[in-house]
């Protein structure tokens, strides 16, 4: 028994036409018919239209309530708080992440171990648990002081004043973000060909300049898509700080529907804001990536 | 031709490059097993040898991309990478090593141009950041160098838009931008398609005629015969034969040199 089939036996003298035989310019190309693809398209289209129809006609969505709150002052202020949390979390998180990444890449086993330990710890602790810890910092350490360990302190802070709810949230988000940013930056740096650093060193280019001018711009190509993912997830993740009663978007929406009972349209308010801002971020990402793609194509 | 690239009229007694008993191991493999080499100023030394014989490692010790485990490397009578005080060698600080490296040009087998910088930016980067030349001045010098390697019209191109031979010529211009007194070439034509080898060798030949001191690792025997003042044959981490091209290439004494030459010729 054989798994391959014999070539079909045609009538004697009838050969399959090969190549551009006589009359090649009269040949037309006929694409393979794909009936199932058309069936799938039709089915998907029906579902989409039904969903769209429901969105418009089902009174449960309460679009009038949506319109009333979408751009209301309380919601706009909450959107602003969300943006601030995202911005500070990202900037501080990535700044610390870059430091941690280079610690992990350094020649010092001590620095490597500390950075490794940091990443390990902050990736293991759920963000919400960490946030609640910071929020309750005042309970753990009434006063923070900077000085020699076990020795005299030089400065001291009152933690209640230092770590307000908003700072606790930013701190928590940034420390959490730093662990992920560190790995993303480290991955990006490792993706740059070692010959680049070597060539730069052979030219006598100073170390910091080598990183800033030669390595990081090339690392950016693999850092950016991952970083954008992280920023988007941080942006949506800010909703988690609603547990700390901070007036960000999701908290504010909950407050409003708690008062009015209009849950669905207010969830839609939050959803549309999140979608709009994520879209804006994707557009920015597109242009930033294009900038760093310089010289990458023929 | 800039002053730094020409030989001083009265050749000093100190050789330009001086290696004494250089040893280097990677883990348990000894890659350099006591190499002695003198290169006089203005001389072209071609290093031949089978793959894995330690040629690249040898070049890399000369600008301290690789630290040596034993022996010493001097350029212009100054130790590379160390400062001697009494019987001790103190490793130099990074900044000092970098400063000395700017006097040695290195051309890699795989070019290692910076892909995200234009041709002109590739060439001006080191003069601006390592020698603190004003950008304007560095750009002017870079344009002259591009002209010299025959790529005057490519200053705004990115490396990936160039052929291998053009990229290697840019890499040579980049090394020349520091006006080094010594040029090291590690198989500069080995990554090139055969028809592109000539254009790169022409540039190197021009530099040799201009009196630049250089050490060239290559498998181009014809080039060695024509350009080299000295040919050195390396095998298993040692220099086994050294002489003029006529001596080493036409009448090799050592069996291993003969075996190698019969394979590459
Ligand atoms: N960084 C390194 N780590 C470990 N082994 C190395 C390293 N660089 C070179 N070697 C080894 O040293 C030997 C000599 O290498 P190399 O100097 O590149 O030889 P060549 O240039 O003559 O081909 C080879 O066996 C190579 O595998
Ligand atoms: Mg080599």
JSON list of C-alpha atoms in Angstrom, two decimals, chain A residues 193-207 209-210 213-215 217-218 221 292 294-298, chain B residues 60 63 65 94 98 101-102 104 106 108 112-117 121 125-126 128-130 135 158 160-161 174-175 178:
[
{"chain": "A", "resi": 193, "resn": "UNK", "atom": "CA", "xyz": [24.99, 43.01, 18.79]},
{"chain": "A", "resi": 194, "resn": "UNK", "atom": "CA", "xyz": [28.08, 42.87, 21.03]},
{"chain": "A", "resi": 195, "resn": "UNK", "atom": "CA", "xyz": [30.18, 44.10, 18.12]},
{"chain": "A", "resi": 196, "resn": "UNK", "atom": "CA", "xyz": [28.53, 47.50, 18.46]},
{"chain": "A", "resi": 197, "resn": "UNK", "atom": "CA", "xyz": [29.85, 48.04, 21.97]},
{"chain": "A", "resi": 198, "resn": "UNK", "atom": "CA", "xyz": [33.21, 46.72, 20.93]},
{"chain": "A", "resi": 199, "resn": "UNK", "atom": "CA", "xyz": [33.47, 49.03, 17.94]},
{"chain": "A", "resi": 200, "resn": "UNK", "atom": "CA", "xyz": [32.48, 51.98, 20.11]},
{"chain": "A", "resi": 201, "resn": "UNK", "atom": "CA", "xyz": [35.05, 51.01, 22.75]},
{"chain": "A", "resi": 202, "resn": "UNK", "atom": "CA", "xyz": [37.73, 50.62, 20.09]},
{"chain": "A", "resi": 203, "resn": "UNK", "atom": "CA", "xyz": [36.98, 54.17, 18.94]},
{"chain": "A", "resi": 204, "resn": "UNK", "atom": "CA", "xyz": [37.57, 55.46, 22.46]},
{"chain": "A", "resi": 205, "resn": "UNK", "atom": "CA", "xyz": [33.98, 56.65, 22.92]},
{"chain": "A", "resi": 206, "resn": "UNK", "atom": "CA", "xyz": [33.30, 57.22, 26.65]},
{"chain": "A", "resi": 207, "resn": "UNK", "atom": "CA", "xyz": [31.23, 54.62, 28.46]},
{"chain": "A", "resi": 209, "resn": "UNK", "atom": "CA", "xyz": [28.08, 58.04, 25.64]},
{"chain": "A", "resi": 210, "resn": "UNK", "atom": "CA", "xyz": [28.39, 54.49, 24.30]},
{"chain": "A", "resi": 213, "resn": "UNK", "atom": "CA", "xyz": [24.28, 57.10, 21.69]},
{"chain": "A", "resi": 214, "resn": "UNK", "atom": "CA", "xyz": [25.07, 53.58, 20.46]},
{"chain": "A", "resi": 215, "resn": "UNK", "atom": "CA", "xyz": [23.37, 50.94, 22.59]},
{"chain": "A", "resi": 217, "resn": "UNK", "atom": "CA", "xyz": [18.86, 53.76, 20.43]},
{"chain": "A", "resi": 218, "resn": "UNK", "atom": "CA", "xyz": [19.34, 50.28, 18.99]},
{"chain": "A", "resi": 221, "resn": "UNK", "atom": "CA", "xyz": [13.63, 48.88, 18.75]},
{"chain": "A", "resi": 292, "resn": "UNK", "atom": "CA", "xyz": [13.82, 54.55, 16.13]},
{"chain": "A", "resi": 294, "resn": "UNK", "atom": "CA", "xyz": [15.94, 54.91, 11.25]},
{"chain": "A", "resi": 295, "resn": "UNK", "atom": "CA", "xyz": [18.48, 53.07, 9.15]},
{"chain": "A", "resi": 296, "resn": "UNK", "atom": "CA", "xyz": [16.80, 49.70, 9.57]},
{"chain": "A", "resi": 297, "resn": "UNK", "atom": "CA", "xyz": [15.47, 49.30, 6.05]},
{"chain": "A", "resi": 298, "resn": "UNK", "atom": "CA", "xyz": [17.13, 49.25, 2.69]},
{"chain": "B", "resi": 60, "resn": "UNK", "atom": "CA", "xyz": [42.79, 42.84, 20.16]},
{"chain": "B", "resi": 63, "resn": "UNK", "atom": "CA", "xyz": [44.37, 48.14, 21.73]},
{"chain": "B", "resi": 65, "resn": "UNK", "atom": "CA", "xyz": [40.10, 45.10, 23.85]},
{"chain": "B", "resi": 94, "resn": "UNK", "atom": "CA", "xyz": [38.98, 53.41, 31.70]},
{"chain": "B", "resi": 98, "resn": "UNK", "atom": "CA", "xyz": [40.10, 55.16, 25.94]},
{"chain": "B", "resi": 101, "resn": "UNK", "atom": "CA", "xyz": [42.81, 53.80, 22.03]},
{"chain": "B", "resi": 102, "resn": "UNK", "atom": "CA", "xyz": [41.99, 56.89, 20.04]},
{"chain": "B", "resi": 104, "resn": "UNK", "atom": "CA", "xyz": [44.93, 53.20, 17.32]},
{"chain": "B", "resi": 106, "resn": "UNK", "atom": "CA", "xyz": [40.69, 49.15, 14.44]},
{"chain": "B", "resi": 108, "resn": "UNK", "atom": "CA", "xyz": [36.67, 44.72, 12.04]},
{"chain": "B", "resi": 112, "resn": "UNK", "atom": "CA", "xyz": [30.40, 47.00, 12.98]},
{"chain": "B", "resi": 113, "resn": "UNK", "atom": "CA", "xyz": [29.12, 50.29, 11.64]},
{"chain": "B", "resi": 114, "resn": "UNK", "atom": "CA", "xyz": [26.44, 51.89, 13.80]},
{"chain": "B", "resi": 115, "resn": "UNK", "atom": "CA", "xyz": [23.26, 51.02, 11.86]},
{"chain": "B", "resi": 116, "resn": "UNK", "atom": "CA", "xyz": [21.11, 53.81, 13.28]},
{"chain": "B", "resi": 117, "resn": "UNK", "atom": "CA", "xyz": [23.56, 56.57, 12.36]},
{"chain": "B", "resi": 121, "resn": "UNK", "atom": "CA", "xyz": [27.48, 60.46, 11.85]},
{"chain": "B", "resi": 125, "resn": "UNK", "atom": "CA", "xyz": [30.90, 60.21, 16.47]},
{"chain": "B", "resi": 126, "resn": "UNK", "atom": "CA", "xyz": [34.34, 59.40, 17.89]},
{"chain": "B", "resi": 128, "resn": "UNK", "atom": "CA", "xyz": [33.23, 64.60, 18.64]},
{"chain": "B", "resi": 129, "resn": "UNK", "atom": "CA", "xyz": [32.73, 62.47, 21.75]},
{"chain": "B", "resi": 130, "resn": "UNK", "atom": "CA", "xyz": [36.22, 61.10, 22.39]},
{"chain": "B", "resi": 135, "resn": "UNK", "atom": "CA", "xyz": [31.06, 69.05, 15.20]},
{"chain": "B", "resi": 158, "resn": "UNK", "atom": "CA", "xyz": [22.57, 54.55, 6.36]},
{"chain": "B", "resi": 160, "resn": "UNK", "atom": "CA", "xyz": [22.28, 49.07, 5.41]},
{"chain": "B", "resi": 161, "resn": "UNK", "atom": "CA", "xyz": [21.84, 51.01, 2.18]},
{"chain": "B", "resi": 174, "resn": "UNK", "atom": "CA", "xyz": [35.68, 56.02, 10.67]},
{"chain": "B", "resi": 175, "resn": "UNK", "atom": "CA", "xyz": [38.93, 54.61, 12.03]},
{"chain": "B", "resi": 178, "resn": "UNK", "atom": "CA", "xyz": [40.82, 59.84, 14.88]}
]
